[in-house]
Amino acid sequence: MLISVILIDDHPVMRYALRHMIEEQGRFNVLGEAEDASRGFELIRTHFPDVVLLDLFLPDINGLDLIYKISVLPRPPRILVLSGQDERLYSNRVMSAGAHGYVSKSKGIQEIKNALVMVAGGYSCFPIASLYVGPEQKADRDLLSCLTKREMTVLIGLVRGQSNKEIADSLFLSQKTISSYKVRILEKLHLHTLADMINFAIKNKLIESERWQR
């Protein structure tokens, strides 16, 4: 049985090359392709692919936000990020967001193929060098691993400046439920305030510090 794939990349030439590479394998079937996150998300909800191969920077929304949205779907696909951005800077971010692999566009065709096969097979595929963390980061990583997928989604929404109502509307939940999630997240991360939460997110590269600079 062929493994189904959705491609999301804003460069037509890249999408064409990826489609040719993937279908040449004989193991994959590209169900559709999109040039932005909105169209890509709609394709995912319509076709239920096994794997989504996406670029990190898209014209309408940040790829990290798209990964969060995909990861909380009732039947989330496997996610492989293929990007031209520095893998040392972004691998941990996409992993925390819910992706299953990250490979640079500068890598050779065979390495990209191998990453796709690994992710489709249920494995994670991240550059080894990017996964090293010091003792303090490891402690924070352990705390983050205690969060459920839904709690992680709420956390990201809060530290990105979304209100309880905005998060509640996007997840089809009540504001009271989001408040409960916020309390639970603070407890699990051993934090006390929203400011603590934002600093924690910046330190662990879940968001850019520039977002909160005036």
PDB file of C-alpha atoms in Angstrom:
ATOM      1  CA  MET A   1       0.000   0.000   0.000  1.00  0.00           C
ATOM      2  CA  LEU A   2       1.384   3.404  -0.995  1.00  0.00           C
ATOM      3  CA  ILE A   3       2.190   5.997   1.670  1.00  0.00           C
ATOM      4  CA  SER A   4       0.215   9.190   0.999  1.00  0.00           C
ATOM      5  CA  VAL A   5       1.921  12.590   1.146  1.00  0.00           C
ATOM      6  CA  ILE A   6       0.913  16.272   1.075  1.00  0.00           C
ATOM      7  CA  LEU A   7       3.557  18.840   0.024  1.00  0.00           C
ATOM      8  CA  ILE A   8       3.516  22.404   1.379  1.00  0.00           C
ATOM      9  CA  ASP A   9       6.124  24.816  -0.008  1.00  0.00           C
ATOM     10  CA  ASP A  10       5.776  28.273  -1.518  1.00  0.00           C
ATOM     11  CA  HIS A  11       8.277  27.611  -4.331  1.00  0.00           C
ATOM     12  CA  PRO A  12       6.722  25.869  -7.389  1.00  0.00           C
ATOM     13  CA  VAL A  13      10.085  24.560  -8.604  1.00  0.00           C
ATOM     14  CA  MET A  14      10.801  23.005  -5.210  1.00  0.00           C
ATOM     15  CA  ARG A  15       7.361  21.377  -5.108  1.00  0.00           C
ATOM     16  CA  TYR A  16       7.898  19.954  -8.597  1.00  0.00           C
ATOM     17  CA  ALA A  17      11.310  18.556  -7.641  1.00  0.00           C
ATOM     18  CA  LEU A  18       9.995  17.076  -4.398  1.00  0.00           C
ATOM     19  CA  ARG A  19       7.022  15.485  -6.110  1.00  0.00           C
ATOM     20  CA  HIS A  20       9.261  13.891  -8.731  1.00  0.00           C
ATOM     21  CA  MET A  21      11.684  12.659  -6.057  1.00  0.00           C
ATOM     22  CA  ILE A  22       8.929  11.226  -3.855  1.00  0.00           C
ATOM     23  CA  GLU A  23       6.939   9.466  -6.551  1.00  0.00           C
ATOM     24  CA  GLU A  24      10.151   8.080  -8.059  1.00  0.00           C
ATOM     25  CA  GLN A  25      10.520   6.026  -4.873  1.00  0.00           C
ATOM     26  CA  GLY A  26       7.545   3.899  -5.869  1.00  0.00           C
ATOM     27  CA  ARG A  27       6.401   3.793  -2.241  1.00  0.00           C
ATOM     28  CA  PHE A  28       4.687   7.167  -2.033  1.00  0.00           C
ATOM     29  CA  ASN A  29       1.663   8.845  -3.578  1.00  0.00           C
ATOM     30  CA  VAL A  30       1.457  12.651  -3.533  1.00  0.00           C
ATOM     31  CA  LEU A  31      -2.196  13.472  -2.855  1.00  0.00           C
ATOM     32  CA  GLY A  32      -1.778  17.199  -3.340  1.00  0.00           C
ATOM     33  CA  GLU A  33       0.461  20.213  -2.944  1.00  0.00           C
ATOM     34  CA  ALA A  34       0.002  23.729  -1.616  1.00  0.00           C
ATOM     35  CA  GLU A  35       1.897  27.006  -1.742  1.00  0.00           C
ATOM     36  CA  ASP A  36       0.721  28.262   1.652  1.00  0.00           C
ATOM     37  CA  ALA A  37      -0.356  27.008   5.074  1.00  0.00           C
ATOM     38  CA  SER A  38      -4.074  27.706   4.680  1.00  0.00           C
ATOM     39  CA  ARG A  39      -4.422  25.649   1.505  1.00  0.00           C
ATOM     40  CA  GLY A  40      -2.125  22.968   2.901  1.00  0.00           C
ATOM     41  CA  PHE A  41      -4.147  22.614   6.099  1.00  0.00           C
ATOM     42  CA  GLU A  42      -7.346  22.279   4.083  1.00  0.00           C
ATOM     43  CA  LEU A  43      -5.775  19.515   1.973  1.00  0.00           C
ATOM     44  CA  ILE A  44      -4.704  17.695   5.130  1.00  0.00           C
ATOM     45  CA  ARG A  45      -8.200  17.847   6.627  1.00  0.00           C
ATOM     46  CA  THR A  46      -9.713  16.661   3.346  1.00  0.00           C
ATOM     47  CA  HIS A  47      -7.336  13.864   2.341  1.00  0.00           C
ATOM     48  CA  PHE A  48      -5.907  12.570   5.678  1.00  0.00           C
ATOM     49  CA  PRO A  49      -2.360  11.906   4.379  1.00  0.00           C
ATOM     50  CA  ASP A  50       0.118   9.643   6.120  1.00  0.00           C
ATOM     51  CA  VAL A  51       2.896  12.239   5.916  1.00  0.00           C
ATOM     52  CA  VAL A  52       3.102  16.018   5.451  1.00  0.00           C
ATOM     53  CA  LEU A  53       6.317  17.443   4.008  1.00  0.00           C
ATOM     54  CA  LEU A  54       6.452  21.185   4.621  1.00  0.00           C
ATOM     55  CA  ASP A  55       8.691  24.216   4.525  1.00  0.00           C
ATOM     56  CA  LEU A  56       9.124  26.116   7.775  1.00  0.00           C
ATOM     57  CA  PHE A  57       8.531  29.606   6.379  1.00  0.00           C
ATOM     58  CA  LEU A  58       5.327  30.098   4.434  1.00  0.00           C
ATOM     59  CA  PRO A  59       3.701  33.270   3.075  1.00  0.00           C
ATOM     60  CA  ASP A  60       0.611  33.315   5.288  1.00  0.00           C
ATOM     61  CA  ILE A  61       1.548  31.852   8.696  1.00  0.00           C
ATOM     62  CA  ASN A  62       4.704  30.593  10.381  1.00  0.00           C
ATOM     63  CA  GLY A  63       5.409  26.918   9.766  1.00  0.00           C
ATOM     64  CA  LEU A  64       5.627  26.303  13.520  1.00  0.00           C
ATOM     65  CA  ASP A  65       2.048  27.493  13.924  1.00  0.00           C
ATOM     66  CA  LEU A  66       0.977  25.154  11.138  1.00  0.00           C
ATOM     67  CA  ILE A  67       2.719  22.229  12.848  1.00  0.00           C
ATOM     68  CA  TYR A  68       0.792  22.959  16.074  1.00  0.00           C
ATOM     69  CA  LYS A  69      -2.485  23.020  14.153  1.00  0.00           C
ATOM     70  CA  ILE A  70      -1.730  19.761  12.379  1.00  0.00           C
ATOM     71  CA  SER A  71      -0.579  17.971  15.532  1.00  0.00           C
ATOM     72  CA  VAL A  72      -3.890  18.489  17.344  1.00  0.00           C
ATOM     73  CA  LEU A  73      -6.063  17.128  14.533  1.00  0.00           C
ATOM     74  CA  PRO A  74      -8.080  13.992  15.410  1.00  0.00           C
ATOM     75  CA  ARG A  75      -5.972  11.948  12.952  1.00  0.00           C
ATOM     76  CA  PRO A  76      -2.665  13.824  12.734  1.00  0.00           C
ATOM     77  CA  PRO A  77      -0.245  12.785   9.984  1.00  0.00           C
ATOM     78  CA  ARG A  78       3.483  12.380  10.425  1.00  0.00           C
ATOM     79  CA  ILE A  79       5.303  15.674   9.817  1.00  0.00           C
ATOM     80  CA  LEU A  80       8.694  16.169   8.160  1.00  0.00           C
ATOM     81  CA  VAL A  81      10.044  19.711   7.919  1.00  0.00           C
ATOM     82  CA  LEU A  82      12.254  20.447   4.915  1.00  0.00           C
ATOM     83  CA  SER A  83      13.707  23.932   5.202  1.00  0.00           C
ATOM     84  CA  GLY A  84      16.588  26.153   4.213  1.00  0.00           C
ATOM     85  CA  GLN A  85      16.859  27.501   7.762  1.00  0.00           C
ATOM     86  CA  ASP A  86      19.714  26.636  10.148  1.00  0.00           C
ATOM     87  CA  GLU A  87      18.954  23.154  11.495  1.00  0.00           C
ATOM     88  CA  ARG A  88      20.883  23.875  14.708  1.00  0.00           C
ATOM     89  CA  LEU A  89      18.506  26.730  15.473  1.00  0.00           C
ATOM     90  CA  TYR A  90      15.195  25.222  14.399  1.00  0.00           C
ATOM     91  CA  SER A  91      15.321  21.446  14.981  1.00  0.00           C
ATOM     92  CA  ASN A  92      14.370  21.668  18.649  1.00  0.00           C
ATOM     93  CA  ARG A  93      11.605  24.140  17.875  1.00  0.00           C
ATOM     94  CA  VAL A  94       9.910  21.966  15.295  1.00  0.00           C
ATOM     95  CA  MET A  95      10.293  18.935  17.566  1.00  0.00           C
ATOM     96  CA  SER A  96       8.589  20.791  20.434  1.00  0.00           C
ATOM     97  CA  ALA A  97       5.861  21.887  18.031  1.00  0.00           C
ATOM     98  CA  GLY A  98       5.044  18.292  17.157  1.00  0.00           C
ATOM     99  CA  ALA A  99       7.064  17.510  14.013  1.00  0.00           C
ATOM    100  CA  HIS A 100       8.718  14.120  13.607  1.00  0.00           C
ATOM    101  CA  GLY A 101      11.734  15.152  11.569  1.00  0.00           C
ATOM    102  CA  TYR A 102      13.792  18.023  10.187  1.00  0.00           C
ATOM    103  CA  VAL A 103      16.130  18.027   7.219  1.00  0.00           C
ATOM    104  CA  SER A 104      17.872  20.925   5.510  1.00  0.00           C
ATOM    105  CA  LYS A 105      17.235  21.704   1.844  1.00  0.00           C
ATOM    106  CA  SER A 106      21.016  21.879   1.467  1.00  0.00           C
ATOM    107  CA  LYS A 107      21.274  18.129   2.033  1.00  0.00           C
ATOM    108  CA  GLY A 108      21.541  15.701  -0.838  1.00  0.00           C
ATOM    109  CA  ILE A 109      18.570  14.003  -2.473  1.00  0.00           C
ATOM    110  CA  GLN A 110      19.385  10.662  -0.860  1.00  0.00           C
ATOM    111  CA  GLU A 111      19.441  12.157   2.642  1.00  0.00           C
ATOM    112  CA  ILE A 112      16.057  13.799   2.065  1.00  0.00           C
ATOM    113  CA  LYS A 113      14.663  10.498   0.772  1.00  0.00           C
ATOM    114  CA  ASN A 114      16.026   8.664   3.810  1.00  0.00           C
ATOM    115  CA  ALA A 115      14.428  11.197   6.174  1.00  0.00           C
ATOM    116  CA  LEU A 116      11.054  10.813   4.463  1.00  0.00           C
ATOM    117  CA  VAL A 117      11.217   7.020   4.672  1.00  0.00           C
ATOM    118  CA  MET A 118      12.177   7.149   8.368  1.00  0.00           C
ATOM    119  CA  VAL A 119       9.392   9.554   9.328  1.00  0.00           C
ATOM    120  CA  ALA A 120       6.823   7.634   7.294  1.00  0.00           C
ATOM    121  CA  GLY A 121       7.952   4.456   9.062  1.00  0.00           C
ATOM    122  CA  GLY A 122       7.174   5.869  12.489  1.00  0.00           C
ATOM    123  CA  TYR A 123      10.667   7.038  13.431  1.00  0.00           C
ATOM    124  CA  SER A 124      11.979  10.494  14.321  1.00  0.00           C
ATOM    125  CA  CYS A 125      14.668  12.057  12.166  1.00  0.00           C
ATOM    126  CA  PHE A 126      16.561  15.071  13.526  1.00  0.00           C
ATOM    127  CA  PRO A 127      20.204  16.171  13.073  1.00  0.00           C
ATOM    128  CA  ILE A 128      22.208  14.673  15.948  1.00  0.00           C
ATOM    129  CA  ALA A 129      24.234  17.820  16.617  1.00  0.00           C
ATOM    130  CA  SER A 130      21.093  19.905  17.080  1.00  0.00           C
ATOM    131  CA  LEU A 131      19.717  17.625  19.796  1.00  0.00           C
ATOM    132  CA  TYR A 132      22.491  18.176  22.365  1.00  0.00           C
ATOM    133  CA  VAL A 133      21.286  20.058  25.406  1.00  0.00           C
ATOM    134  CA  GLY A 134      23.078  21.102  28.581  1.00  0.00           C
ATOM    135  CA  PRO A 135      21.932  20.110  32.090  1.00  0.00           C
ATOM    136  CA  GLU A 136      19.603  23.105  32.530  1.00  0.00           C
ATOM    137  CA  GLN A 137      18.027  22.648  29.113  1.00  0.00           C
ATOM    138  CA  LYS A 138      17.607  18.934  29.782  1.00  0.00           C
ATOM    139  CA  ALA A 139      15.696  19.738  32.981  1.00  0.00           C
ATOM    140  CA  ASP A 140      13.433  22.084  31.028  1.00  0.00           C
ATOM    141  CA  ARG A 141      13.005  19.478  28.269  1.00  0.00           C
ATOM    142  CA  ASP A 142      11.934  16.943  30.898  1.00  0.00           C
ATOM    143  CA  LEU A 143       9.331  19.404  32.191  1.00  0.00           C
ATOM    144  CA  LEU A 144       8.037  20.052  28.674  1.00  0.00           C
ATOM    145  CA  SER A 145       7.730  16.327  28.043  1.00  0.00           C
ATOM    146  CA  CYS A 146       5.205  16.182  30.889  1.00  0.00           C
ATOM    147  CA  LEU A 147       2.806  18.420  28.966  1.00  0.00           C
ATOM    148  CA  THR A 148       0.089  16.848  26.877  1.00  0.00           C
ATOM    149  CA  LYS A 149      -0.223  17.840  23.216  1.00  0.00           C
ATOM    150  CA  ARG A 150      -3.204  20.054  24.054  1.00  0.00           C
ATOM    151  CA  GLU A 151      -1.325  21.710  26.940  1.00  0.00           C
ATOM    152  CA  MET A 152       1.599  22.418  24.615  1.00  0.00           C
ATOM    153  CA  THR A 153      -0.770  24.028  22.122  1.00  0.00           C
ATOM    154  CA  VAL A 154      -2.236  26.262  24.837  1.00  0.00           C
ATOM    155  CA  LEU A 155       1.254  27.116  26.110  1.00  0.00           C
ATOM    156  CA  ILE A 156       2.382  28.248  22.667  1.00  0.00           C
ATOM    157  CA  GLY A 157      -0.757  30.310  22.221  1.00  0.00           C
ATOM    158  CA  LEU A 158      -0.256  32.069  25.551  1.00  0.00           C
ATOM    159  CA  VAL A 159       3.412  32.895  25.031  1.00  0.00           C
ATOM    160  CA  ARG A 160       2.655  34.157  21.523  1.00  0.00           C
ATOM    161  CA  GLY A 161       0.329  36.741  23.039  1.00  0.00           C
ATOM    162  CA  GLN A 162      -3.042  35.173  22.290  1.00  0.00           C
ATOM    163  CA  SER A 163      -5.873  35.827  24.728  1.00  0.00           C
ATOM    164  CA  ASN A 164      -7.776  33.039  26.469  1.00  0.00           C
ATOM    165  CA  LYS A 165     -10.708  33.761  24.147  1.00  0.00           C
ATOM    166  CA  GLU A 166      -8.586  33.519  20.992  1.00  0.00           C
ATOM    167  CA  ILE A 167      -7.111  30.200  22.094  1.00  0.00           C
ATOM    168  CA  ALA A 168     -10.514  28.900  23.175  1.00  0.00           C
ATOM    169  CA  ASP A 169     -12.076  29.814  19.825  1.00  0.00           C
ATOM    170  CA  SER A 170      -9.284  28.144  17.837  1.00  0.00           C
ATOM    171  CA  LEU A 171      -9.602  24.913  19.840  1.00  0.00           C
ATOM    172  CA  PHE A 172     -13.410  25.006  20.172  1.00  0.00           C
ATOM    173  CA  LEU A 173     -13.167  25.110  23.970  1.00  0.00           C
ATOM    174  CA  SER A 174     -14.480  27.469  26.648  1.00  0.00           C
ATOM    175  CA  GLN A 175     -12.392  30.259  28.155  1.00  0.00           C
ATOM    176  CA  LYS A 176     -12.786  28.565  31.533  1.00  0.00           C
ATOM    177  CA  THR A 177     -11.184  25.427  30.140  1.00  0.00           C
ATOM    178  CA  ILE A 178      -8.244  27.444  28.799  1.00  0.00           C
ATOM    179  CA  SER A 179      -7.821  29.059  32.232  1.00  0.00           C
ATOM    180  CA  SER A 180      -7.678  25.586  33.768  1.00  0.00           C
ATOM    181  CA  TYR A 181      -5.060  24.547  31.227  1.00  0.00           C
ATOM    182  CA  LYS A 182      -3.020  27.645  32.073  1.00  0.00           C
ATOM    183  CA  VAL A 183      -2.997  26.785  35.789  1.00  0.00           C
ATOM    184  CA  ARG A 184      -2.033  23.189  35.021  1.00  0.00           C
ATOM    185  CA  ILE A 185       0.791  24.272  32.693  1.00  0.00           C
ATOM    186  CA  LEU A 186       2.230  26.649  35.294  1.00  0.00           C
ATOM    187  CA  GLU A 187       2.187  23.856  37.873  1.00  0.00           C
ATOM    188  CA  LYS A 188       3.865  21.329  35.566  1.00  0.00           C
ATOM    189  CA  LEU A 189       6.596  23.770  34.523  1.00  0.00           C
ATOM    190  CA  HIS A 190       7.136  24.979  38.110  1.00  0.00           C
ATOM    191  CA  LEU A 191       6.309  28.550  37.103  1.00  0.00           C
ATOM    192  CA  HIS A 192       4.154  31.226  38.724  1.00  0.00           C
ATOM    193  CA  THR A 193       3.155  33.885  36.201  1.00  0.00           C
ATOM    194  CA  LEU A 194       2.597  34.425  32.489  1.00  0.00           C
ATOM    195  CA  ALA A 195       5.851  36.424  32.444  1.00  0.00           C
ATOM    196  CA  ASP A 196       7.672  33.357  33.795  1.00  0.00           C
ATOM    197  CA  MET A 197       6.039  31.300  31.071  1.00  0.00           C
ATOM    198  CA  ILE A 198       7.192  33.710  28.351  1.00  0.00           C
ATOM    199  CA  ASN A 199      10.775  33.734  29.670  1.00  0.00           C
ATOM    200  CA  PHE A 200      10.733  29.932  29.814  1.00  0.00           C
ATOM    201  CA  ALA A 201       9.545  29.768  26.206  1.00  0.00           C
ATOM    202  CA  ILE A 202      12.221  32.208  25.016  1.00  0.00           C
ATOM    203  CA  LYS A 203      14.978  30.349  26.873  1.00  0.00           C
ATOM    204  CA  ASN A 204      13.918  27.079  25.299  1.00  0.00           C
ATOM    205  CA  LYS A 205      13.531  28.630  21.828  1.00  0.00           C
ATOM    206  CA  LEU A 206       9.811  27.980  21.596  1.00  0.00           C
ATOM    207  CA  ILE A 207       9.428  31.603  20.483  1.00  0.00           C
ATOM    208  CA  GLU A 208      11.731  34.428  19.397  1.00  0.00           C
ATOM    209  CA  SER A 209      12.710  36.975  22.062  1.00  0.00           C
ATOM    210  CA  GLU A 210      12.092  39.776  19.538  1.00  0.00           C
ATOM    211  CA  ARG A 211       8.358  39.091  19.783  1.00  0.00           C
ATOM    212  CA  TRP A 212       8.350  40.616  23.255  1.00  0.00           C
ATOM    213  CA  GLN A 213      10.786  43.470  22.639  1.00  0.00           C
ATOM    214  CA  ARG A 214       9.385  46.954  22.221  1.00  0.00           C
TER     215      ARG A 214
END
